[in-house]
mmCIF file of C-alpha atoms in Angstrom:
data_model
loop_
_atom_site.group_PDB
_atom_site.id
_atom_site.type_symbol
_atom_site.label_atom_id
_atom_site.label_comp_id
_atom_site.label_asym_id
_atom_site.label_seq_id
_atom_site.Cartn_x
_atom_site.Cartn_y
_atom_site.Cartn_z
ATOM 1 C CA MET I 1 -2.140 -23.332 20.356
ATOM 2 C CA THR I 2 0.727 -21.262 21.798
ATOM 3 C CA ARG I 3 0.720 -17.506 21.326
ATOM 4 C CA MET I 4 3.806 -15.317 21.182
ATOM 5 C CA PRO I 5 4.185 -12.428 23.628
ATOM 6 C CA ASP I 6 2.643 -9.360 21.979
ATOM 7 C CA PRO I 7 5.249 -6.572 21.548
ATOM 8 C CA LEU I 8 2.545 -4.269 20.158
ATOM 9 C CA ALA I 9 -0.193 -4.729 22.739
ATOM 10 C CA HIS I 10 -0.022 -1.031 23.625
ATOM 11 C CA THR I 11 -0.700 0.197 20.077
ATOM 12 C CA ARG I 12 -4.273 -1.137 19.947
ATOM 13 C CA GLU I 13 -5.225 1.612 22.385
ATOM 14 C CA LEU I 14 -4.264 4.167 19.727
ATOM 15 C CA PHE I 15 -7.149 3.072 17.483
ATOM 16 C CA ASP I 16 -10.850 3.814 17.619
ATOM 17 C CA LEU I 17 -12.273 0.288 17.432
ATOM 18 C CA ASP I 18 -15.559 -1.245 18.495
ATOM 19 C CA ASP I 19 -14.832 -4.102 20.907
ATOM 20 C CA ASP I 20 -17.871 -5.988 19.598
ATOM 21 C CA VAL I 21 -16.413 -6.123 16.089
ATOM 22 C CA VAL I 22 -13.507 -8.258 14.905
ATOM 23 C CA TYR I 23 -12.009 -6.190 12.114
ATOM 24 C CA LEU I 24 -9.910 -8.269 9.718
ATOM 25 C CA ASP I 25 -10.045 -6.083 6.631
ATOM 26 C CA GLY I 26 -7.142 -3.721 7.226
ATOM 27 C CA ASN I 27 -5.759 -4.923 3.905
ATOM 28 C CA SER I 28 -8.669 -3.043 2.269
ATOM 29 C CA LEU I 29 -9.230 -0.137 4.646
ATOM 30 C CA GLY I 30 -7.250 0.454 7.822
ATOM 31 C CA ALA I 31 -8.964 1.292 11.109
ATOM 32 C CA PRO I 32 -8.909 4.946 12.234
ATOM 33 C CA PRO I 33 -6.318 6.004 14.808
ATOM 34 C CA ARG I 34 -7.966 7.939 17.636
ATOM 35 C CA ALA I 35 -5.926 11.104 17.042
ATOM 36 C CA VAL I 36 -7.140 11.586 13.471
ATOM 37 C CA ALA I 37 -10.601 12.997 14.214
ATOM 38 C CA GLU I 38 -9.274 15.699 16.529
ATOM 39 C CA ARG I 39 -6.492 16.627 14.090
ATOM 40 C CA VAL I 40 -8.886 16.913 11.159
ATOM 41 C CA GLN I 41 -11.175 19.055 13.283
ATOM 42 C CA ASP I 42 -8.240 21.390 13.901
ATOM 43 C CA VAL I 43 -7.449 21.495 10.184
ATOM 44 C CA VAL I 44 -11.031 22.453 9.337
ATOM 45 C CA ARG I 45 -11.770 24.809 12.215
ATOM 46 C CA HIS I 46 -8.404 26.468 12.748
ATOM 47 C CA GLN I 47 -6.061 26.002 9.788
ATOM 48 C CA TRP I 48 -8.760 26.431 7.160
ATOM 49 C CA GLY I 49 -11.387 28.207 9.258
ATOM 50 C CA ARG I 50 -9.136 30.837 10.917
ATOM 51 C CA ARG I 51 -5.815 30.928 9.143
ATOM 52 C CA LEU I 52 -7.468 30.571 5.740
ATOM 53 C CA ILE I 53 -5.109 31.170 2.795
ATOM 54 C CA ARG I 54 -2.204 31.769 5.184
ATOM 55 C CA SER I 55 -2.090 28.058 5.974
ATOM 56 C CA TRP I 56 -0.482 27.337 2.610
ATOM 57 C CA ALA I 57 2.630 29.112 3.885
ATOM 58 C CA GLU I 58 2.286 27.569 7.352
ATOM 59 C CA GLY I 59 2.824 23.929 6.413
ATOM 60 C CA TRP I 60 0.274 23.007 3.794
ATOM 61 C CA TRP I 61 2.465 23.516 0.743
ATOM 62 C CA GLU I 62 5.280 21.250 1.968
ATOM 63 C CA ALA I 63 2.915 18.522 3.246
ATOM 64 C CA PRO I 64 3.427 16.113 0.289
ATOM 65 C CA GLU I 65 7.170 16.046 0.932
ATOM 66 C CA ARG I 66 6.951 16.088 4.721
ATOM 67 C CA VAL I 67 4.435 13.263 4.906
ATOM 68 C CA GLY I 68 6.379 11.455 2.199
ATOM 69 C CA ASN I 69 9.451 11.417 4.426
ATOM 70 C CA ARG I 70 7.408 9.848 7.219
ATOM 71 C CA ILE I 71 6.319 7.047 4.889
ATOM 72 C CA GLY I 72 9.863 6.765 3.584
ATOM 73 C CA ARG I 73 11.004 5.638 7.021
ATOM 74 C CA LEU I 74 8.552 2.739 6.824
ATOM 75 C CA ILE I 75 9.675 1.553 3.384
ATOM 76 C CA GLY I 76 13.445 1.966 3.656
ATOM 77 C CA ALA I 77 13.718 5.233 1.753
ATOM 78 C CA GLY I 78 15.917 8.118 2.845
ATOM 79 C CA PRO I 79 14.592 11.705 3.027
ATOM 80 C CA GLY I 80 13.593 13.470 -0.162
ATOM 81 C CA GLN I 81 12.625 10.358 -2.134
ATOM 82 C CA VAL I 82 8.928 9.822 -1.415
ATOM 83 C CA ILE I 83 6.113 12.144 -2.402
ATOM 84 C CA VAL I 84 2.518 11.786 -1.216
ATOM 85 C CA ALA I 85 0.062 12.766 -3.925
ATOM 86 C CA ASP I 86 -2.758 11.600 -6.158
ATOM 87 C CA SER I 87 -3.937 7.980 -6.263
ATOM 88 C CA THR I 88 -2.002 4.751 -6.698
ATOM 89 C CA SER I 89 -3.263 4.483 -10.268
ATOM 90 C CA VAL I 90 -2.072 7.983 -11.175
ATOM 91 C CA ASN I 91 1.310 7.425 -9.541
ATOM 92 C CA LEU I 92 1.665 4.102 -11.312
ATOM 93 C CA PHE I 93 1.018 5.833 -14.631
ATOM 94 C CA LYS I 94 3.698 8.409 -13.830
ATOM 95 C CA ALA I 95 6.190 5.716 -12.821
ATOM 96 C CA LEU I 96 5.658 3.465 -15.842
ATOM 97 C CA MET I 97 5.722 6.328 -18.328
ATOM 98 C CA ALA I 98 8.939 7.636 -16.787
ATOM 99 C CA ALA I 99 10.465 4.155 -16.824
ATOM 100 C CA VAL I 100 9.909 3.639 -20.558
ATOM 101 C CA ARG I 101 10.573 7.177 -21.740
ATOM 102 C CA ASN I 102 13.132 7.190 -24.562
ATOM 103 C CA THR I 103 13.635 3.445 -24.258
ATOM 104 C CA ASP I 104 14.796 1.411 -27.225
ATOM 105 C CA ARG I 105 13.303 -1.734 -25.694
ATOM 106 C CA ALA I 106 10.105 -3.374 -26.784
ATOM 107 C CA GLU I 107 8.050 -4.703 -23.874
ATOM 108 C CA ILE I 108 6.495 -4.096 -20.490
ATOM 109 C CA VAL I 109 6.184 -7.176 -18.286
ATOM 110 C CA VAL I 110 3.423 -7.320 -15.682
ATOM 111 C CA ASP I 111 2.558 -9.878 -13.026
ATOM 112 C CA GLU I 112 -0.144 -12.021 -14.642
ATOM 113 C CA GLY I 113 -2.148 -12.081 -11.399
ATOM 114 C CA THR I 114 -1.752 -8.373 -10.710
ATOM 115 C CA PHE I 115 -4.326 -6.175 -9.044
ATOM 116 C CA PRO I 116 -6.636 -5.099 -11.890
ATOM 117 C CA THR I 117 -5.796 -1.383 -11.891
ATOM 118 C CA ASP I 118 -2.099 -2.181 -12.322
ATOM 119 C CA GLY I 119 -2.919 -4.223 -15.400
ATOM 120 C CA TYR I 120 -5.216 -1.532 -16.772
ATOM 121 C CA ILE I 121 -2.612 1.198 -16.317
ATOM 122 C CA ALA I 122 0.147 -0.962 -17.778
ATOM 123 C CA ARG I 123 -1.995 -1.611 -20.847
ATOM 124 C CA SER I 124 -2.670 2.100 -21.262
ATOM 125 C CA VAL I 125 1.054 2.852 -21.069
ATOM 126 C CA ALA I 126 1.785 0.118 -23.597
ATOM 127 C CA GLU I 127 -0.816 1.502 -26.000
ATOM 128 C CA LEU I 128 0.443 5.080 -25.616
ATOM 129 C CA THR I 129 4.080 4.149 -26.137
ATOM 130 C CA GLY I 130 3.771 1.389 -28.710
ATOM 131 C CA LEU I 131 5.403 -1.181 -26.440
ATOM 132 C CA ALA I 132 4.098 -4.716 -26.085
ATOM 133 C CA LEU I 133 2.519 -5.778 -22.809
ATOM 134 C CA ARG I 134 3.409 -9.286 -21.665
ATOM 135 C CA PRO I 135 1.755 -10.802 -18.554
ATOM 136 C CA ALA I 136 3.952 -13.385 -16.854
ATOM 137 C CA PRO I 137 3.973 -15.407 -13.622
ATOM 138 C CA PRO I 138 6.419 -13.874 -11.116
ATOM 139 C CA GLU I 139 8.176 -17.204 -10.664
ATOM 140 C CA ASP I 140 8.922 -17.345 -14.410
ATOM 141 C CA LEU I 141 9.198 -13.810 -15.777
ATOM 142 C CA ASP I 142 11.306 -14.912 -18.770
ATOM 143 C CA LEU I 143 13.127 -11.567 -18.873
ATOM 144 C CA ARG I 144 14.937 -10.552 -22.052
ATOM 145 C CA ASP I 145 17.122 -7.786 -23.417
ATOM 146 C CA THR I 146 13.942 -6.389 -24.950
ATOM 147 C CA THR I 147 12.279 -5.920 -21.534
ATOM 148 C CA ALA I 148 12.033 -2.244 -20.581
ATOM 149 C CA VAL I 149 10.243 -2.423 -17.236
ATOM 150 C CA VAL I 150 8.673 -5.015 -14.951
ATOM 151 C CA LEU I 151 5.654 -4.187 -12.768
ATOM 152 C CA LEU I 152 5.086 -6.417 -9.753
ATOM 153 C CA ASN I 153 2.910 -6.585 -6.651
ATOM 154 C CA HIS I 154 5.044 -7.138 -3.559
ATOM 155 C CA VAL I 155 2.143 -9.044 -1.966
ATOM 156 C CA ASP I 156 -0.532 -10.681 -4.096
ATOM 157 C CA TYR I 157 -3.882 -9.152 -3.208
ATOM 158 C CA ARG I 158 -5.810 -12.423 -3.572
ATOM 159 C CA THR I 159 -3.518 -15.054 -2.110
ATOM 160 C CA GLY I 160 -1.226 -13.033 0.146
ATOM 161 C CA ARG I 161 1.879 -14.490 -1.555
ATOM 162 C CA LEU I 162 5.005 -12.397 -0.880
ATOM 163 C CA LEU I 163 7.679 -11.954 -3.531
ATOM 164 C CA ASP I 164 11.364 -11.767 -2.659
ATOM 165 C CA MET I 165 12.033 -8.145 -3.551
ATOM 166 C CA ALA I 166 15.808 -8.503 -3.404
ATOM 167 C CA GLU I 167 15.899 -11.565 -5.626
ATOM 168 C CA VAL I 168 13.443 -10.300 -8.237
ATOM 169 C CA THR I 169 14.963 -6.811 -8.395
ATOM 170 C CA GLU I 170 18.339 -8.404 -9.054
ATOM 171 C CA GLN I 171 16.834 -10.566 -11.823
ATOM 172 C CA VAL I 172 15.311 -7.515 -13.502
ATOM 173 C CA HIS I 173 18.512 -5.491 -13.296
ATOM 174 C CA ALA I 174 20.526 -8.404 -14.679
ATOM 175 C CA VAL I 175 18.886 -7.879 -18.080
ATOM 176 C CA GLY I 176 19.182 -4.093 -17.895
ATOM 177 C CA ALA I 177 15.487 -3.486 -17.221
ATOM 178 C CA LYS I 178 13.796 -1.386 -14.542
ATOM 179 C CA VAL I 179 11.401 -2.578 -11.869
ATOM 180 C CA VAL I 180 8.339 -0.849 -10.424
ATOM 181 C CA TRP I 181 7.018 -2.328 -7.177
ATOM 182 C CA ASP I 182 3.422 -1.939 -5.982
ATOM 183 C CA LEU I 183 3.566 -1.843 -2.180
ATOM 184 C CA CYS I 184 -0.162 -1.468 -1.489
ATOM 185 C CA HIS I 185 -0.380 -4.684 0.526
ATOM 186 C CA SER I 186 3.045 -4.524 2.168
ATOM 187 C CA ALA I 187 3.663 -0.924 3.259
ATOM 188 C CA GLY I 188 2.970 -0.797 6.972
ATOM 189 C CA VAL I 189 3.314 -4.511 7.665
ATOM 190 C CA LEU I 190 6.675 -5.587 6.241
ATOM 191 C CA PRO I 191 10.204 -4.262 6.660
ATOM 192 C CA ILE I 192 10.996 -2.921 3.168
ATOM 193 C CA GLU I 193 14.423 -1.655 2.046
ATOM 194 C CA LEU I 194 13.949 0.248 -1.204
ATOM 195 C CA ASP I 195 17.244 2.154 -1.029
ATOM 196 C CA ALA I 196 19.329 -0.841 0.014
ATOM 197 C CA LEU I 197 17.898 -2.998 -2.785
ATOM 198 C CA ASN I 198 18.401 -0.315 -5.441
ATOM 199 C CA VAL I 199 14.730 -0.375 -6.426
ATOM 200 C CA ASP I 200 14.015 1.833 -9.442
ATOM 201 C CA LEU I 201 10.503 3.055 -8.591
ATOM 202 C CA ALA I 202 7.700 2.117 -6.204
ATOM 203 C CA VAL I 203 4.118 3.143 -5.545
ATOM 204 C CA GLY I 204 1.581 2.379 -2.860
ATOM 205 C CA CYS I 205 -1.630 3.436 -1.194
ATOM 206 C CA THR I 206 -1.990 4.762 2.340
ATOM 207 C CA TYR I 207 -5.523 3.716 3.274
ATOM 208 C CA LYS I 208 -4.783 0.056 3.973
ATOM 209 C CA PHE I 209 -2.170 -0.841 6.594
ATOM 210 C CA LEU I 210 -1.046 2.804 6.901
ATOM 211 C CA ASN I 211 -4.562 3.725 8.117
ATOM 212 C CA GLY I 212 -4.801 7.037 6.247
ATOM 213 C CA GLY I 213 -8.552 6.854 5.694
ATOM 214 C CA PRO I 214 -10.771 6.179 2.664
ATOM 215 C CA GLY I 215 -9.271 7.705 -0.456
ATOM 216 C CA SER I 216 -6.207 9.058 1.322
ATOM 217 C CA PRO I 217 -3.466 10.101 -1.124
ATOM 218 C CA ALA I 218 -0.992 7.517 -2.373
ATOM 219 C CA PHE I 219 2.806 7.681 -2.453
ATOM 220 C CA LEU I 220 5.507 7.457 -5.090
ATOM 221 C CA TYR I 221 9.172 6.589 -4.501
ATOM 222 C CA VAL I 222 11.823 8.026 -6.823
ATOM 223 C CA PRO I 223 15.430 7.482 -5.637
ATOM 224 C CA LYS I 224 17.658 10.550 -5.591
ATOM 225 C CA HIS I 225 19.989 9.273 -8.278
ATOM 226 C CA ALA I 226 17.062 8.916 -10.694
ATOM 227 C CA GLN I 227 15.225 12.151 -9.947
ATOM 228 C CA SER I 228 16.982 14.305 -12.549
ATOM 229 C CA THR I 229 15.879 11.929 -15.309
ATOM 230 C CA PHE I 230 12.404 11.179 -13.925
ATOM 231 C CA GLU I 231 10.249 12.617 -16.702
ATOM 232 C CA GLN I 232 6.540 11.901 -16.393
ATOM 233 C CA PRO I 233 3.833 13.241 -18.697
ATOM 234 C CA LEU I 234 1.538 14.821 -16.091
ATOM 235 C CA THR I 235 3.426 18.100 -15.907
ATOM 236 C CA GLY I 236 1.152 19.981 -13.528
ATOM 237 C CA TRP I 237 1.948 23.308 -11.953
ATOM 238 C CA THR I 238 2.900 22.048 -8.495
ATOM 239 C CA GLY I 239 5.696 19.945 -10.028
ATOM 240 C CA HIS I 240 7.282 23.073 -11.474
ATOM 241 C CA GLU I 241 10.652 24.257 -10.222
ATOM 242 C CA VAL I 242 9.072 27.593 -9.233
ATOM 243 C CA PRO I 243 5.327 26.955 -9.091
ATOM 244 C CA PHE I 244 4.268 30.471 -8.175
ATOM 245 C CA ALA I 245 6.275 32.082 -10.959
ATOM 246 C CA MET I 246 3.370 31.044 -13.190
ATOM 247 C CA ALA I 247 5.790 30.661 -16.092
ATOM 248 C CA ALA I 248 4.542 29.720 -19.540
ATOM 249 C CA GLU I 249 7.216 27.042 -19.952
ATOM 250 C CA TYR I 250 7.423 23.977 -17.732
ATOM 251 C CA THR I 251 10.662 23.410 -15.848
ATOM 252 C CA PRO I 252 10.452 20.450 -13.456
ATOM 253 C CA ASP I 253 11.554 20.651 -9.850
ATOM 254 C CA PRO I 254 15.054 19.157 -9.526
ATOM 255 C CA GLY I 255 13.983 16.747 -6.778
ATOM 256 C CA VAL I 256 11.146 14.355 -5.992
ATOM 257 C CA SER I 257 8.664 17.248 -6.079
ATOM 258 C CA ARG I 258 8.721 16.989 -9.872
ATOM 259 C CA ALA I 259 6.353 14.049 -9.347
ATOM 260 C CA ARG I 260 3.684 16.413 -8.011
ATOM 261 C CA VAL I 261 0.901 17.360 -10.411
ATOM 262 C CA GLY I 262 -1.998 19.371 -9.022
ATOM 263 C CA THR I 263 -3.050 21.043 -5.800
ATOM 264 C CA PRO I 264 -2.733 18.557 -2.930
ATOM 265 C CA ASP I 265 -5.792 17.317 -1.056
ATOM 266 C CA ILE I 266 -4.921 18.942 2.233
ATOM 267 C CA ILE I 267 -7.639 17.538 4.486
ATOM 268 C CA SER I 268 -6.915 13.940 3.466
ATOM 269 C CA MET I 269 -3.180 14.614 3.495
ATOM 270 C CA LEU I 270 -3.215 15.897 7.052
ATOM 271 C CA ALA I 271 -5.528 13.110 8.213
ATOM 272 C CA LEU I 272 -2.868 10.723 6.915
ATOM 273 C CA ASP I 273 -0.185 12.738 8.677
ATOM 274 C CA ALA I 274 -2.045 12.305 11.959
ATOM 275 C CA ALA I 275 -2.579 8.599 11.318
ATOM 276 C CA LEU I 276 1.159 8.069 10.852
ATOM 277 C CA ASP I 277 1.752 9.126 14.472
ATOM 278 C CA VAL I 278 0.881 5.579 15.559
ATOM 279 C CA TRP I 279 4.149 4.423 13.963
ATOM 280 C CA ASP I 280 6.322 6.610 16.181
ATOM 281 C CA GLY I 281 8.601 4.306 18.145
ATOM 282 C CA VAL I 282 7.308 1.154 16.420
ATOM 283 C CA ASP I 283 9.886 -1.341 15.179
ATOM 284 C CA LEU I 284 8.833 -2.923 11.877
ATOM 285 C CA ALA I 285 10.610 -6.114 12.926
ATOM 286 C CA ASP I 286 8.048 -6.408 15.740
ATOM 287 C CA VAL I 287 5.238 -5.726 13.270
ATOM 288 C CA ARG I 288 6.459 -8.474 10.976
ATOM 289 C CA ALA I 289 6.962 -10.972 13.783
ATOM 290 C CA LYS I 290 3.485 -10.393 15.162
ATOM 291 C CA GLY I 291 1.914 -10.472 11.704
ATOM 292 C CA LEU I 292 3.453 -13.827 10.929
ATOM 293 C CA ALA I 293 2.367 -15.162 14.303
ATOM 294 C CA LEU I 294 -1.210 -13.892 13.911
ATOM 295 C CA THR I 295 -1.638 -15.354 10.448
ATOM 296 C CA ALA I 296 -0.078 -18.668 11.483
ATOM 297 C CA HIS I 297 -2.375 -18.824 14.523
ATOM 298 C CA PHE I 298 -5.470 -18.164 12.437
ATOM 299 C CA ARG I 299 -4.389 -20.579 9.732
ATOM 300 C CA GLY I 300 -3.913 -23.332 12.292
ATOM 301 C CA LEU I 301 -7.451 -22.780 13.543
ATOM 302 C CA VAL I 302 -9.185 -22.876 10.153
ATOM 303 C CA GLU I 303 -7.160 -25.006 7.747
ATOM 304 C CA ASP I 304 -8.956 -28.240 8.648
ATOM 305 C CA LEU I 305 -12.479 -26.841 8.513
ATOM 306 C CA PRO I 306 -14.788 -28.627 6.036
ATOM 307 C CA GLY I 307 -14.698 -27.282 2.484
ATOM 308 C CA ILE I 308 -11.874 -24.855 3.220
ATOM 309 C CA GLU I 309 -8.704 -24.593 1.141
ATOM 310 C CA VAL I 310 -6.004 -22.222 2.386
ATOM 311 C CA ILE I 311 -4.367 -20.520 -0.616
ATOM 312 C CA THR I 312 -1.952 -18.310 1.328
ATOM 313 C CA PRO I 313 1.589 -19.746 1.561
ATOM 314 C CA ALA I 314 2.288 -21.568 4.816
ATOM 315 C CA ASP I 315 5.900 -20.383 5.051
ATOM 316 C CA ASP I 316 7.202 -16.837 5.515
ATOM 317 C CA ARG I 317 6.545 -15.992 1.879
ATOM 318 C CA ARG I 318 3.266 -14.321 2.740
ATOM 319 C CA GLY I 319 1.976 -10.923 3.703
ATOM 320 C CA HIS I 320 -0.312 -10.350 6.653
ATOM 321 C CA GLN I 321 -3.460 -11.956 5.338
ATOM 322 C CA VAL I 322 -4.930 -15.420 5.152
ATOM 323 C CA SER I 323 -6.974 -16.227 2.071
ATOM 324 C CA LEU I 324 -9.329 -19.181 2.019
ATOM 325 C CA ARG I 325 -11.147 -20.753 -0.888
ATOM 326 C CA HIS I 326 -14.683 -22.073 -0.494
ATOM 327 C CA PRO I 327 -17.366 -22.527 -3.183
ATOM 328 C CA GLU I 328 -19.846 -20.484 -1.128
ATOM 329 C CA ALA I 329 -17.410 -17.747 -0.124
ATOM 330 C CA GLY I 330 -19.836 -14.893 -0.806
ATOM 331 C CA ARG I 331 -22.585 -16.327 1.386
ATOM 332 C CA ILE I 332 -20.151 -17.212 4.152
ATOM 333 C CA MET I 333 -18.654 -13.717 4.264
ATOM 334 C CA ASP I 334 -22.130 -12.166 4.404
ATOM 335 C CA GLN I 335 -22.914 -14.363 7.403
ATOM 336 C CA LEU I 336 -19.580 -13.536 9.060
ATOM 337 C CA VAL I 337 -20.318 -9.820 8.687
ATOM 338 C CA GLU I 338 -23.746 -10.346 10.253
ATOM 339 C CA ARG I 339 -21.883 -11.878 13.212
ATOM 340 C CA GLN I 340 -19.536 -8.860 13.435
ATOM 341 C CA ILE I 341 -16.541 -10.587 11.843
ATOM 342 C CA LEU I 342 -15.419 -8.235 9.082
ATOM 343 C CA GLY I 343 -13.234 -9.713 6.372
ATOM 344 C CA ASP I 344 -13.917 -9.544 2.660
ATOM 345 C CA HIS I 345 -14.837 -11.665 -0.352
ATOM 346 C CA ARG I 346 -13.098 -11.714 -3.718
ATOM 347 C CA PRO I 347 -15.202 -13.400 -6.409
ATOM 348 C CA PRO I 348 -15.755 -16.080 -7.147
ATOM 349 C CA ASP I 349 -14.622 -18.100 -4.139
ATOM 350 C CA VAL I 350 -12.021 -16.330 -1.991
ATOM 351 C CA LEU I 351 -12.418 -15.229 1.636
ATOM 352 C CA ARG I 352 -9.720 -12.775 2.777
ATOM 353 C CA PHE I 353 -8.759 -12.015 6.363
ATOM 354 C CA GLY I 354 -6.213 -9.230 6.803
ATOM 355 C CA PHE I 355 -4.307 -8.907 10.080
ATOM 356 C CA ALA I 356 -3.012 -5.465 11.037
ATOM 357 C CA PRO I 357 -0.510 -6.066 13.855
ATOM 358 C CA LEU I 358 -0.927 -2.599 15.370
ATOM 359 C CA TYR I 359 -4.506 -3.341 16.394
ATOM 360 C CA ASN I 360 -5.391 -6.969 15.711
ATOM 361 C CA THR I 361 -4.986 -9.507 18.491
ATOM 362 C CA PHE I 362 -4.789 -13.257 18.916
ATOM 363 C CA GLU I 363 -8.262 -13.069 20.454
ATOM 364 C CA ASP I 364 -9.489 -11.555 17.179
ATOM 365 C CA ALA I 365 -8.092 -14.536 15.293
ATOM 366 C CA GLU I 366 -9.739 -16.981 17.694
ATOM 367 C CA ARG I 367 -13.137 -15.283 17.611
ATOM 368 C CA ALA I 368 -13.136 -15.172 13.816
ATOM 369 C CA ALA I 369 -12.105 -18.816 13.542
ATOM 370 C CA ALA I 370 -14.770 -19.893 16.041
ATOM 371 C CA VAL I 371 -17.559 -18.142 14.141
ATOM 372 C CA LEU I 372 -16.312 -19.493 10.819
ATOM 373 C CA LYS I 373 -16.325 -22.991 12.287
ATOM 374 C CA GLU I 374 -19.914 -22.580 13.454
ATOM 375 C CA LEU I 375 -21.017 -21.418 9.998
ATOM 376 C CA LEU I 376 -19.371 -24.388 8.340
#
């Protein structure tokens, strides 16, 4: 099977990976870039250990906005529109509550196969606001003039199916509704153009393909034209226009910083900042091309194995994972892990293999497929 030339061969050297392990779970937790450990050591020993409280005025306070701008470049957002803070779930709550505030519409529509936390948060927002929650398949959203907001996963976490963001955003706007995109499985692997597509709001995590580390803070996109009306209920002190005035009344920051809530997690934030260095000089078009090639290569090696059903789309409407269905998926993944092939299992019968183009190789795909074949 022919391989494409690898435009990202040099980036694998930027990661701290064990050559004996084939790591195909970057869609759950990205591998650590080599520079992160040294940077975190500096944060602990020097910035916190020596500079102490002075570090807040030496870069800590502005970190959510600064790191947000770095992520913005990777998702097609201009400066001043992405904030890094809190978790994906918290940011999703902020986004949905802001989207339906003062609405005269009656329903929230959510992808019926959404990642569970998105569904949980959407239900909470519906209960708090009195709106109806209607799950719907993305290919048949049945949008109406009563639809207030639509919440969608850009890439389906189970199957790897990719939605056409331009097409769906246009459909949502055609009925006067807003759209919130969850980019957890696409940020860092796909060219995304939030500004160009006039996306209303977007959220995403940073510990998957952005390699920020376990529990690293998530991000929230609020376009400039919508920031003055972005009113979310978690009015914490760091979202205040003048946080250190310690005023009794809450006045939100005029920009994206109004989406901040509490004191930022500096150690995780700066670990993420260091991890983002691996993207310097990387063209997302190369990332996408290699990701498609890797997943196609792996698919071609495993699709005819006994008992295997590939549930990831064969065309370009997929993210950078290959999901397989097998009745004994749990047992098979346990055996793969024992053989140093690290993917993951989603009950009851799905095997997921995520390909991170910055560090995964065609040899990784071949080794994983060979071991899977032996087990079957």
